[in-house]
């Protein structure tokens, strides 16, 4: 692990991005701007308990068009390429497909590079202390949940480049549950040659039917009686689960920073007690009502997942 925390090379311009005197909210906005405008080649690891996922992250801005590549370096591999408002996914054992969106769904919450203001009703923006991350001067910014139903999210931002150096989900006791740590970053004047080559390639046309299959009207078969403050329904549908090929009603909620998935299905064979499993910040809580099963998945405390699952009822 220590070997992974070695900086390979860093090149930053200075002065323009200095953070002295800036508020936590302004630092987050500067980070979002830097991620969209700068050309960089970064490597990072996501640490969840004893497991670790290594990624490579390339970003370039070529004549106003962003080109981005995010690769999972372990296992069979997962690669996502964004050119402007199109993201193409290359997954093992699947044909590549493209979705029209302006951001890659990866381990860093998308909202951090978009509209930070949308989080102000659920989180406080708090300026923390200064330190060093991967041998770079860093400023800690804390997104503190306004209640105990959610985790806090801490970010360490480079005071010279405004780019993210480290982030972590932190519980109410101040314990880090899951961390994202850069191990290398180089910032250049021009996009990497690999990105310039990707920009000239042809990728599958955006899948037009994927999103239209999803219900976004809130119509559903179940009543979810409680959610933490700030969460809204993004979409719902009914589909077969890859795990057991069973039909399930699916609901996706988000507060902008964290997503919560709720699955409701008929009880699986065999009596199974209700309970939670956790990996890093992610909790999976399964609630067996005898009449139906509810599974709640998200980067939330187990007690929050339990309360959501137990609030699910059949409509009157």
Tab-separated table of N, CA and C in Angstrom, residues 149-300:
chain	number	residue	atom	x	y	z
A	149	UNK	N	-28.446	10.324	9.302
A	149	UNK	CA	-28.914	9.287	8.372
A	149	UNK	C	-27.952	9.077	7.208
A	150	UNK	N	-26.977	9.956	7.059
A	150	UNK	CA	-26.039	9.859	5.940
A	150	UNK	C	-24.605	9.965	6.455
A	151	UNK	N	-23.671	9.511	5.640
A	151	UNK	CA	-22.259	9.684	5.961
A	151	UNK	C	-21.808	11.085	5.549
A	152	UNK	N	-20.700	11.505	6.099
A	152	UNK	CA	-20.038	12.726	5.649
A	152	UNK	C	-19.091	12.382	4.501
A	153	UNK	N	-18.760	13.388	3.708
A	153	UNK	CA	-17.848	13.159	2.587
A	153	UNK	C	-16.754	14.221	2.649
A	154	UNK	N	-15.520	13.766	2.761
A	154	UNK	CA	-14.395	14.682	2.892
A	154	UNK	C	-13.556	14.670	1.615
A	155	UNK	N	-13.071	15.841	1.249
A	155	UNK	CA	-12.239	15.963	0.051
A	155	UNK	C	-10.977	16.741	0.373
A	156	UNK	N	-9.869	16.299	-0.175
A	156	UNK	CA	-8.609	17.025	-0.068
A	156	UNK	C	-8.290	17.559	-1.465
A	157	UNK	N	-8.230	18.879	-1.574
A	157	UNK	CA	-8.088	19.542	-2.870
A	157	UNK	C	-6.705	20.169	-2.967
A	158	UNK	N	-6.039	19.959	-4.082
A	158	UNK	CA	-4.719	20.535	-4.309
A	158	UNK	C	-4.816	22.054	-4.306
A	159	UNK	N	-4.029	22.714	-3.479
A	159	UNK	CA	-4.141	24.159	-3.358
A	159	UNK	C	-3.531	24.890	-4.549
A	160	UNK	N	-2.790	24.189	-5.396
A	160	UNK	CA	-2.201	24.846	-6.555
A	160	UNK	C	-2.974	24.566	-7.836
A	161	UNK	N	-3.412	23.339	-8.023
A	161	UNK	CA	-4.109	22.980	-9.271
A	161	UNK	C	-5.614	22.965	-9.120
A	162	UNK	N	-6.127	22.928	-7.893
A	162	UNK	CA	-7.557	22.785	-7.573
A	162	UNK	C	-8.103	21.398	-7.898
A	163	UNK	N	-7.276	20.460	-8.306
A	163	UNK	CA	-7.749	19.107	-8.601
A	163	UNK	C	-7.883	18.284	-7.320
A	164	UNK	N	-8.728	17.262	-7.388
A	164	UNK	CA	-8.954	16.391	-6.238
A	164	UNK	C	-7.751	15.470	-6.024
A	165	UNK	N	-7.298	15.379	-4.769
A	165	UNK	CA	-6.192	14.482	-4.435
A	165	UNK	C	-6.656	13.279	-3.625
A	166	UNK	N	-7.716	13.449	-2.854
A	166	UNK	CA	-8.186	12.353	-2.016
A	166	UNK	C	-9.624	12.654	-1.594
A	167	UNK	N	-10.409	11.603	-1.393
A	167	UNK	CA	-11.752	11.780	-0.845
A	167	UNK	C	-12.068	10.578	0.034
A	168	UNK	N	-13.039	10.745	0.923
A	168	UNK	CA	-13.373	9.643	1.832
A	168	UNK	C	-14.796	9.806	2.350
A	169	UNK	N	-15.494	8.676	2.477
A	169	UNK	CA	-16.751	8.646	3.218
A	169	UNK	C	-16.389	8.443	4.689
A	170	UNK	N	-16.953	9.276	5.542
A	170	UNK	CA	-16.595	9.284	6.964
A	170	UNK	C	-17.872	9.187	7.795
A	171	UNK	N	-17.873	8.281	8.781
A	171	UNK	CA	-19.075	8.161	9.617
A	171	UNK	C	-19.103	9.244	10.696
A	172	UNK	N	-20.164	9.216	11.489
A	172	UNK	CA	-20.365	10.276	12.480
A	172	UNK	C	-19.326	10.236	13.592
A	173	UNK	N	-18.594	9.118	13.711
A	173	UNK	CA	-17.521	9.008	14.709
A	173	UNK	C	-16.175	9.454	14.127
A	174	UNK	N	-16.171	9.919	12.888
A	174	UNK	CA	-14.938	10.387	12.267
A	174	UNK	C	-14.080	9.281	11.672
A	175	UNK	N	-14.635	8.066	11.550
A	175	UNK	CA	-13.883	6.950	10.976
A	175	UNK	C	-14.048	6.929	9.454
A	176	UNK	N	-12.926	6.774	8.740
A	176	UNK	CA	-12.987	6.688	7.286
A	176	UNK	C	-13.397	5.276	6.874
A	177	UNK	N	-14.467	5.199	6.110
A	177	UNK	CA	-15.011	3.901	5.708
A	177	UNK	C	-14.532	3.481	4.327
A	178	UNK	N	-14.324	4.463	3.479
A	178	UNK	CA	-13.935	4.183	2.095
A	178	UNK	C	-13.165	5.382	1.575
A	179	UNK	N	-12.026	5.110	0.942
A	179	UNK	CA	-11.178	6.213	0.498
A	179	UNK	C	-10.837	6.097	-0.979
A	180	UNK	N	-10.713	7.235	-1.598
A	180	UNK	CA	-10.166	7.338	-2.950
A	180	UNK	C	-8.894	8.165	-2.844
A	181	UNK	N	-7.775	7.597	-3.253
A	181	UNK	CA	-6.474	8.247	-3.066
A	181	UNK	C	-5.712	8.279	-4.382
A	182	UNK	N	-5.369	9.479	-4.837
A	182	UNK	CA	-4.512	9.560	-6.014
A	182	UNK	C	-3.122	9.037	-5.672
A	183	UNK	N	-2.527	8.310	-6.621
A	183	UNK	CA	-1.168	7.816	-6.436
A	183	UNK	C	-0.210	8.485	-7.405
A	184	UNK	N	-0.755	9.132	-8.403
A	184	UNK	CA	0.071	9.824	-9.397
A	184	UNK	C	-0.804	10.810	-10.150
A	185	UNK	N	-0.265	11.964	-10.452
A	185	UNK	CA	-0.975	12.879	-11.343
A	185	UNK	C	0.046	13.723	-12.086
A	186	UNK	N	-0.180	13.909	-13.362
A	186	UNK	CA	0.624	14.852	-14.131
A	186	UNK	C	-0.326	15.734	-14.923
A	187	UNK	N	-0.112	17.020	-14.846
A	187	UNK	CA	-0.930	17.995	-15.555
A	187	UNK	C	-0.098	18.577	-16.692
A	188	UNK	N	-0.682	18.621	-17.869
A	188	UNK	CA	0.073	19.053	-19.045
A	188	UNK	C	-0.645	20.197	-19.746
A	189	UNK	N	0.065	20.855	-20.624
A	189	UNK	CA	-0.529	21.957	-21.381
A	189	UNK	C	-1.519	21.435	-22.416
A	190	UNK	N	-1.207	20.274	-23.011
A	190	UNK	CA	-2.046	19.720	-24.076
A	190	UNK	C	-2.618	18.374	-23.637
A	191	UNK	N	-3.740	17.948	-24.248
A	191	UNK	CA	-4.277	16.623	-23.923
A	191	UNK	C	-3.284	15.525	-24.286
A	192	UNK	N	-3.328	14.416	-23.564
A	192	UNK	CA	-2.459	13.284	-23.861
A	192	UNK	C	-2.723	12.770	-25.279
A	193	UNK	N	-1.671	12.250	-25.895
A	193	UNK	CA	-1.788	11.755	-27.271
A	193	UNK	C	-2.869	10.688	-27.381
A	194	UNK	N	-3.002	9.856	-26.340
A	194	UNK	CA	-4.025	8.812	-26.356
A	194	UNK	C	-5.423	9.403	-26.463
A	195	UNK	N	-5.665	10.533	-25.782
A	195	UNK	CA	-6.972	11.170	-25.853
A	195	UNK	C	-7.216	11.781	-27.230
A	196	UNK	N	-6.164	12.332	-27.813
A	196	UNK	CA	-6.320	12.911	-29.149
A	196	UNK	C	-6.685	11.828	-30.159
A	197	UNK	N	-6.111	10.629	-29.982
A	197	UNK	CA	-6.455	9.518	-30.876
A	197	UNK	C	-7.893	9.060	-30.655
A	198	UNK	N	-8.323	9.014	-29.373
A	198	UNK	CA	-9.703	8.608	-29.078
A	198	UNK	C	-10.702	9.580	-29.688
A	199	UNK	N	-10.370	10.854	-29.679
A	199	UNK	CA	-11.291	11.863	-30.199
A	199	UNK	C	-11.572	11.674	-31.677
A	200	UNK	N	-10.680	10.984	-32.374
A	200	UNK	CA	-10.859	10.786	-33.817
A	200	UNK	C	-11.518	9.452	-34.139
A	201	UNK	N	-11.775	8.631	-33.116
A	201	UNK	CA	-12.371	7.314	-33.363
A	201	UNK	C	-13.901	7.392	-33.432
A	202	UNK	N	-14.482	6.360	-34.031
A	202	UNK	CA	-15.931	6.248	-34.092
A	202	UNK	C	-16.409	5.280	-33.008
A	203	UNK	N	-17.443	5.663	-32.276
A	203	UNK	CA	-18.012	4.819	-31.235
A	203	UNK	C	-19.493	4.565	-31.534
A	204	UNK	N	-20.087	3.557	-30.885
A	204	UNK	CA	-21.512	3.285	-31.127
A	204	UNK	C	-22.362	4.530	-30.897
A	205	UNK	N	-23.432	4.636	-31.687
A	205	UNK	CA	-24.349	5.766	-31.508
A	205	UNK	C	-25.038	5.643	-30.154
A	206	UNK	N	-25.434	6.764	-29.549
A	206	UNK	CA	-26.109	6.697	-28.232
A	206	UNK	C	-27.341	5.809	-28.277
A	207	UNK	N	-27.529	5.041	-27.198
A	207	UNK	CA	-28.687	4.149	-27.085
A	207	UNK	C	-29.889	5.005	-26.726
A	208	UNK	N	-30.818	5.141	-27.656
A	208	UNK	CA	-31.946	6.045	-27.422
A	208	UNK	C	-33.012	5.410	-26.559
A	209	UNK	N	-33.112	4.066	-26.578
A	209	UNK	CA	-34.214	3.424	-25.880
A	209	UNK	C	-33.939	3.125	-24.431
A	210	UNK	N	-32.701	3.234	-24.002
A	210	UNK	CA	-32.360	2.795	-22.649
A	210	UNK	C	-33.062	3.609	-21.576
A	211	UNK	N	-33.024	4.908	-21.715
A	211	UNK	CA	-33.613	5.743	-20.685
A	211	UNK	C	-35.130	5.796	-20.789
A	212	UNK	N	-35.659	5.651	-22.024
A	212	UNK	CA	-37.097	5.752	-22.156
A	212	UNK	C	-37.803	4.545	-21.558
A	213	UNK	N	-37.077	3.452	-21.328
A	213	UNK	CA	-37.694	2.292	-20.701
A	213	UNK	C	-37.950	2.535	-19.221
A	214	UNK	N	-37.324	3.531	-18.664
A	214	UNK	CA	-37.404	3.762	-17.232
A	214	UNK	C	-38.513	4.741	-16.904
A	215	UNK	N	-39.280	4.406	-15.884
A	215	UNK	CA	-40.337	5.286	-15.447
A	215	UNK	C	-39.738	6.384	-14.583
A	216	UNK	N	-40.111	7.606	-14.794
A	216	UNK	CA	-39.622	8.699	-13.958
A	216	UNK	C	-40.774	9.481	-13.350
A	217	UNK	N	-41.974	8.969	-13.460
A	217	UNK	CA	-43.140	9.705	-13.011
A	217	UNK	C	-43.487	9.441	-11.562
A	218	UNK	N	-42.800	8.499	-10.917
A	218	UNK	CA	-43.134	8.165	-9.549
A	218	UNK	C	-44.207	7.102	-9.445
A	219	UNK	N	-44.775	6.683	-10.590
A	219	UNK	CA	-45.762	5.606	-10.559
A	219	UNK	C	-45.057	4.307	-10.200
A	220	UNK	N	-45.596	3.564	-9.244
A	220	UNK	CA	-44.964	2.315	-8.866
A	220	UNK	C	-45.966	1.459	-8.110
A	221	UNK	N	-45.522	0.288	-7.741
A	221	UNK	CA	-46.413	-0.656	-7.088
A	221	UNK	C	-46.251	-0.679	-5.584
A	222	UNK	N	-45.320	0.079	-5.059
A	222	UNK	CA	-45.024	0.000	-3.638
A	222	UNK	C	-44.951	1.396	-3.042
A	223	UNK	N	-45.235	1.458	-1.749
A	223	UNK	CA	-45.105	2.724	-1.028
A	223	UNK	C	-43.844	2.671	-0.175
A	224	UNK	N	-42.926	3.556	-0.427
A	224	UNK	CA	-41.700	3.644	0.369
A	224	UNK	C	-41.916	4.784	1.358
A	225	UNK	N	-42.186	4.398	2.604
A	225	UNK	CA	-42.701	5.342	3.576
A	225	UNK	C	-41.701	6.321	4.147
A	226	UNK	N	-40.404	5.995	4.068
A	226	UNK	CA	-39.415	6.915	4.669
A	226	UNK	C	-38.120	6.909	3.868
A	227	UNK	N	-37.572	8.071	3.696
A	227	UNK	CA	-36.242	8.258	3.098
A	227	UNK	C	-35.545	9.370	3.859
A	228	UNK	N	-34.216	9.370	3.899
A	228	UNK	CA	-33.517	10.500	4.517
A	228	UNK	C	-33.862	11.806	3.805
A	229	UNK	N	-33.738	12.903	4.516
A	229	UNK	CA	-34.041	14.215	3.964
A	229	UNK	C	-33.207	14.487	2.702
A	230	UNK	N	-33.848	14.981	1.682
A	230	UNK	CA	-33.134	15.396	0.480
A	230	UNK	C	-33.119	14.384	-0.648
A	231	UNK	N	-33.584	13.163	-0.396
A	231	UNK	CA	-33.560	12.137	-1.440
A	231	UNK	C	-34.827	12.219	-2.290
A	232	UNK	N	-34.632	12.092	-3.600
A	232	UNK	CA	-35.743	12.130	-4.541
A	232	UNK	C	-35.639	10.942	-5.483
A	233	UNK	N	-36.814	10.516	-5.973
A	233	UNK	CA	-36.852	9.402	-6.927
A	233	UNK	C	-36.302	9.860	-8.273
A	234	UNK	N	-35.307	9.139	-8.770
A	234	UNK	CA	-34.757	9.439	-10.095
A	234	UNK	C	-35.418	8.589	-11.169
A	235	UNK	N	-35.626	7.306	-10.858
A	235	UNK	CA	-36.250	6.445	-11.854
A	235	UNK	C	-36.713	5.160	-11.188
A	236	UNK	N	-37.606	4.464	-11.859
A	236	UNK	CA	-38.061	3.167	-11.377
A	236	UNK	C	-38.448	2.311	-12.565
A	237	UNK	N	-38.344	1.017	-12.390
A	237	UNK	CA	-38.754	0.102	-13.446
A	237	UNK	C	-38.940	-1.293	-12.849
A	238	UNK	N	-39.270	-2.237	-13.684
A	238	UNK	CA	-39.359	-3.640	-13.263
A	238	UNK	C	-38.486	-4.446	-14.207
A	239	UNK	N	-37.571	-5.220	-13.655
A	239	UNK	CA	-36.682	-6.002	-14.503
A	239	UNK	C	-36.212	-7.264	-13.767
A	240	UNK	N	-35.610	-8.169	-14.542
A	240	UNK	CA	-35.061	-9.385	-13.953
A	240	UNK	C	-33.671	-9.096	-13.393
A	241	UNK	N	-33.427	-9.619	-12.206
A	241	UNK	CA	-32.114	-9.442	-11.583
A	241	UNK	C	-31.127	-10.430	-12.178
A	242	UNK	N	-29.927	-9.945	-12.462
A	242	UNK	CA	-28.901	-10.841	-13.004
A	242	UNK	C	-28.541	-11.947	-12.016
A	243	UNK	N	-28.630	-11.626	-10.687
A	243	UNK	CA	-28.176	-12.557	-9.652
A	243	UNK	C	-28.998	-13.843	-9.627
A	244	UNK	N	-30.340	-13.706	-9.725
A	244	UNK	CA	-31.181	-14.891	-9.581
A	244	UNK	C	-32.270	-14.988	-10.646
A	245	UNK	N	-32.233	-14.077	-11.612
A	245	UNK	CA	-33.211	-14.082	-12.711
A	245	UNK	C	-34.637	-13.877	-12.226
A	246	UNK	N	-34.792	-13.288	-11.031
A	246	UNK	CA	-36.119	-13.025	-10.476
A	246	UNK	C	-36.571	-11.616	-10.868
A	247	UNK	N	-37.882	-11.454	-11.077
A	247	UNK	CA	-38.420	-10.126	-11.342
A	247	UNK	C	-38.406	-9.284	-10.071
A	248	UNK	N	-38.041	-8.034	-10.204
A	248	UNK	CA	-38.021	-7.130	-9.054
A	248	UNK	C	-38.466	-5.746	-9.485
A	249	UNK	N	-39.181	-5.062	-8.595
A	249	UNK	CA	-39.475	-3.645	-8.798
A	249	UNK	C	-38.287	-2.855	-8.269
A	250	UNK	N	-37.812	-1.915	-9.083
A	250	UNK	CA	-36.565	-1.218	-8.772
A	250	UNK	C	-36.811	0.283	-8.667
A	251	UNK	N	-36.222	0.893	-7.643
A	251	UNK	CA	-36.345	2.335	-7.440
A	251	UNK	C	-34.954	2.903	-7.160
A	252	UNK	N	-34.645	4.012	-7.822
A	252	UNK	CA	-33.358	4.670	-7.590
A	252	UNK	C	-33.620	6.066	-7.043
A	253	UNK	N	-33.073	6.327	-5.855
A	253	UNK	CA	-33.199	7.635	-5.211
A	253	UNK	C	-31.806	8.269	-5.093
A	254	UNK	N	-31.767	9.591	-5.044
A	254	UNK	CA	-30.484	10.273	-4.879
A	254	UNK	C	-30.684	11.607	-4.172
A	255	UNK	N	-29.681	12.006	-3.398
A	255	UNK	CA	-29.685	13.358	-2.828
A	255	UNK	C	-28.674	14.237	-3.553
A	256	UNK	N	-28.180	13.755	-4.686
A	256	UNK	CA	-27.175	14.470	-5.463
A	256	UNK	C	-25.788	13.894	-5.248
A	257	UNK	N	-25.476	13.514	-4.005
A	257	UNK	CA	-24.160	12.964	-3.693
A	257	UNK	C	-24.192	11.442	-3.628
A	258	UNK	N	-25.251	10.900	-3.034
A	258	UNK	CA	-25.351	9.452	-2.780
A	258	UNK	C	-26.591	8.891	-3.462
A	259	UNK	N	-26.451	7.720	-4.070
A	259	UNK	CA	-27.581	7.005	-4.662
A	259	UNK	C	-28.020	5.877	-3.734
A	260	UNK	N	-29.323	5.647	-3.668
A	260	UNK	CA	-29.887	4.526	-2.923
A	260	UNK	C	-30.774	3.724	-3.864
A	261	UNK	N	-30.497	2.416	-3.986
A	261	UNK	CA	-31.312	1.531	-4.805
A	261	UNK	C	-32.191	0.683	-3.893
A	262	UNK	N	-33.462	0.545	-4.270
A	262	UNK	CA	-34.407	-0.283	-3.526
A	262	UNK	C	-34.994	-1.314	-4.484
A	263	UNK	N	-34.896	-2.586	-4.118
A	263	UNK	CA	-35.448	-3.678	-4.911
A	263	UNK	C	-36.539	-4.364	-4.079
A	264	UNK	N	-37.676	-4.600	-4.681
A	264	UNK	CA	-38.758	-5.325	-4.013
A	264	UNK	C	-39.127	-6.514	-4.883
A	265	UNK	N	-39.155	-7.706	-4.312
A	265	UNK	CA	-39.431	-8.907	-5.084
A	265	UNK	C	-40.144	-9.928	-4.208
A	266	UNK	N	-40.628	-11.003	-4.832
A	266	UNK	CA	-41.282	-12.051	-4.056
A	266	UNK	C	-40.226	-12.728	-3.176
A	267	UNK	N	-40.645	-13.320	-2.050
A	267	UNK	CA	-39.654	-13.949	-1.156
A	267	UNK	C	-38.924	-15.083	-1.860
A	268	UNK	N	-37.630	-15.141	-1.653
A	268	UNK	CA	-36.855	-16.242	-2.212
A	268	UNK	C	-37.050	-17.491	-1.351
A	269	UNK	N	-36.866	-18.679	-1.921
A	269	UNK	CA	-37.067	-19.921	-1.147
A	269	UNK	C	-36.166	-19.965	0.095
A	270	UNK	N	-36.738	-20.520	1.184
A	270	UNK	CA	-35.949	-20.647	2.412
A	270	UNK	C	-36.118	-19.435	3.311
A	271	UNK	N	-36.142	-19.665	4.591
A	271	UNK	CA	-36.273	-18.593	5.557
A	271	UNK	C	-34.926	-17.929	5.783
A	272	UNK	N	-34.865	-16.648	5.564
A	272	UNK	CA	-33.618	-15.916	5.767
A	272	UNK	C	-33.900	-14.729	6.688
A	273	UNK	N	-33.117	-14.582	7.749
A	273	UNK	CA	-33.361	-13.445	8.628
A	273	UNK	C	-32.976	-12.132	7.947
A	274	UNK	N	-33.644	-11.073	8.352
A	274	UNK	CA	-33.270	-9.753	7.847
A	274	UNK	C	-31.902	-9.369	8.398
A	275	UNK	N	-31.142	-8.608	7.627
A	275	UNK	CA	-29.832	-8.193	8.109
A	275	UNK	C	-29.066	-7.404	7.083
A	276	UNK	N	-27.896	-6.895	7.518
A	276	UNK	CA	-27.096	-6.010	6.671
A	276	UNK	C	-25.706	-6.585	6.452
A	277	UNK	N	-25.153	-6.301	5.269
A	277	UNK	CA	-23.751	-6.536	4.950
A	277	UNK	C	-23.154	-5.214	4.514
A	278	UNK	N	-21.895	-4.983	4.863
A	278	UNK	CA	-21.250	-3.727	4.485
A	278	UNK	C	-19.904	-3.989	3.847
A	279	UNK	N	-19.574	-3.185	2.840
A	279	UNK	CA	-18.254	-3.185	2.219
A	279	UNK	C	-17.842	-1.744	2.027
A	280	UNK	N	-16.830	-1.313	2.788
A	280	UNK	CA	-16.496	0.108	2.749
A	280	UNK	C	-17.674	0.919	3.255
A	281	UNK	N	-18.108	1.903	2.458
A	281	UNK	CA	-19.259	2.715	2.839
A	281	UNK	C	-20.568	2.131	2.344
A	282	UNK	N	-20.502	1.098	1.519
A	282	UNK	CA	-21.711	0.533	0.911
A	282	UNK	C	-22.380	-0.476	1.838
A	283	UNK	N	-23.673	-0.282	2.058
A	283	UNK	CA	-24.480	-1.194	2.862
A	283	UNK	C	-25.494	-1.893	1.965
A	284	UNK	N	-25.643	-3.189	2.177
A	284	UNK	CA	-26.725	-3.967	1.549
A	284	UNK	C	-27.586	-4.501	2.688
A	285	UNK	N	-28.827	-4.030	2.759
A	285	UNK	CA	-29.732	-4.502	3.813
A	285	UNK	C	-30.881	-5.252	3.157
A	286	UNK	N	-31.118	-6.491	3.591
A	286	UNK	CA	-32.209	-7.312	3.069
A	286	UNK	C	-33.239	-7.493	4.168
A	287	UNK	N	-34.476	-7.126	3.855
A	287	UNK	CA	-35.583	-7.217	4.822
A	287	UNK	C	-36.591	-8.234	4.313
A	288	UNK	N	-36.808	-9.277	5.098
A	288	UNK	CA	-37.737	-10.343	4.735
A	288	UNK	C	-39.039	-10.142	5.493
A	289	UNK	N	-40.123	-9.846	4.757
A	289	UNK	CA	-41.416	-9.616	5.413
A	289	UNK	C	-42.294	-10.864	5.398
A	290	UNK	N	-41.794	-11.938	4.811
A	290	UNK	CA	-42.556	-13.166	4.560
A	290	UNK	C	-43.442	-13.021	3.320
A	291	UNK	N	-44.032	-11.847	3.128
A	291	UNK	CA	-44.863	-11.626	1.938
A	291	UNK	C	-44.041	-11.155	0.750
A	292	UNK	N	-42.966	-10.418	1.017
A	292	UNK	CA	-42.065	-9.939	-0.033
A	292	UNK	C	-40.725	-9.582	0.592
A	293	UNK	N	-39.690	-9.532	-0.247
A	293	UNK	CA	-38.347	-9.165	0.199
A	293	UNK	C	-38.007	-7.764	-0.288
A	294	UNK	N	-37.339	-7.000	0.551
A	294	UNK	CA	-36.863	-5.670	0.169
A	294	UNK	C	-35.356	-5.631	0.352
A	295	UNK	N	-34.646	-5.202	-0.661
A	295	UNK	CA	-33.185	-5.022	-0.573
A	295	UNK	C	-32.860	-3.552	-0.800
A	296	UNK	N	-32.078	-2.977	0.097
A	296	UNK	CA	-31.668	-1.575	-0.011
A	296	UNK	C	-30.151	-1.531	-0.132
A	297	UNK	N	-29.650	-0.826	-1.145
A	297	UNK	CA	-28.219	-0.773	-1.415
A	297	UNK	C	-27.796	0.686	-1.566
A	298	UNK	N	-26.757	1.099	-0.849
A	298	UNK	CA	-26.262	2.467	-1.000
A	298	UNK	C	-25.144	2.763	-0.018
A	299	UNK	N	-24.483	3.884	-0.221
A	299	UNK	CA	-23.423	4.319	0.687
A	299	UNK	C	-24.070	5.082	1.834
A	300	UNK	N	-24.745	4.320	2.690
A	300	UNK	CA	-25.490	4.873	3.813
A	300	UNK	C	-25.286	3.961	5.023
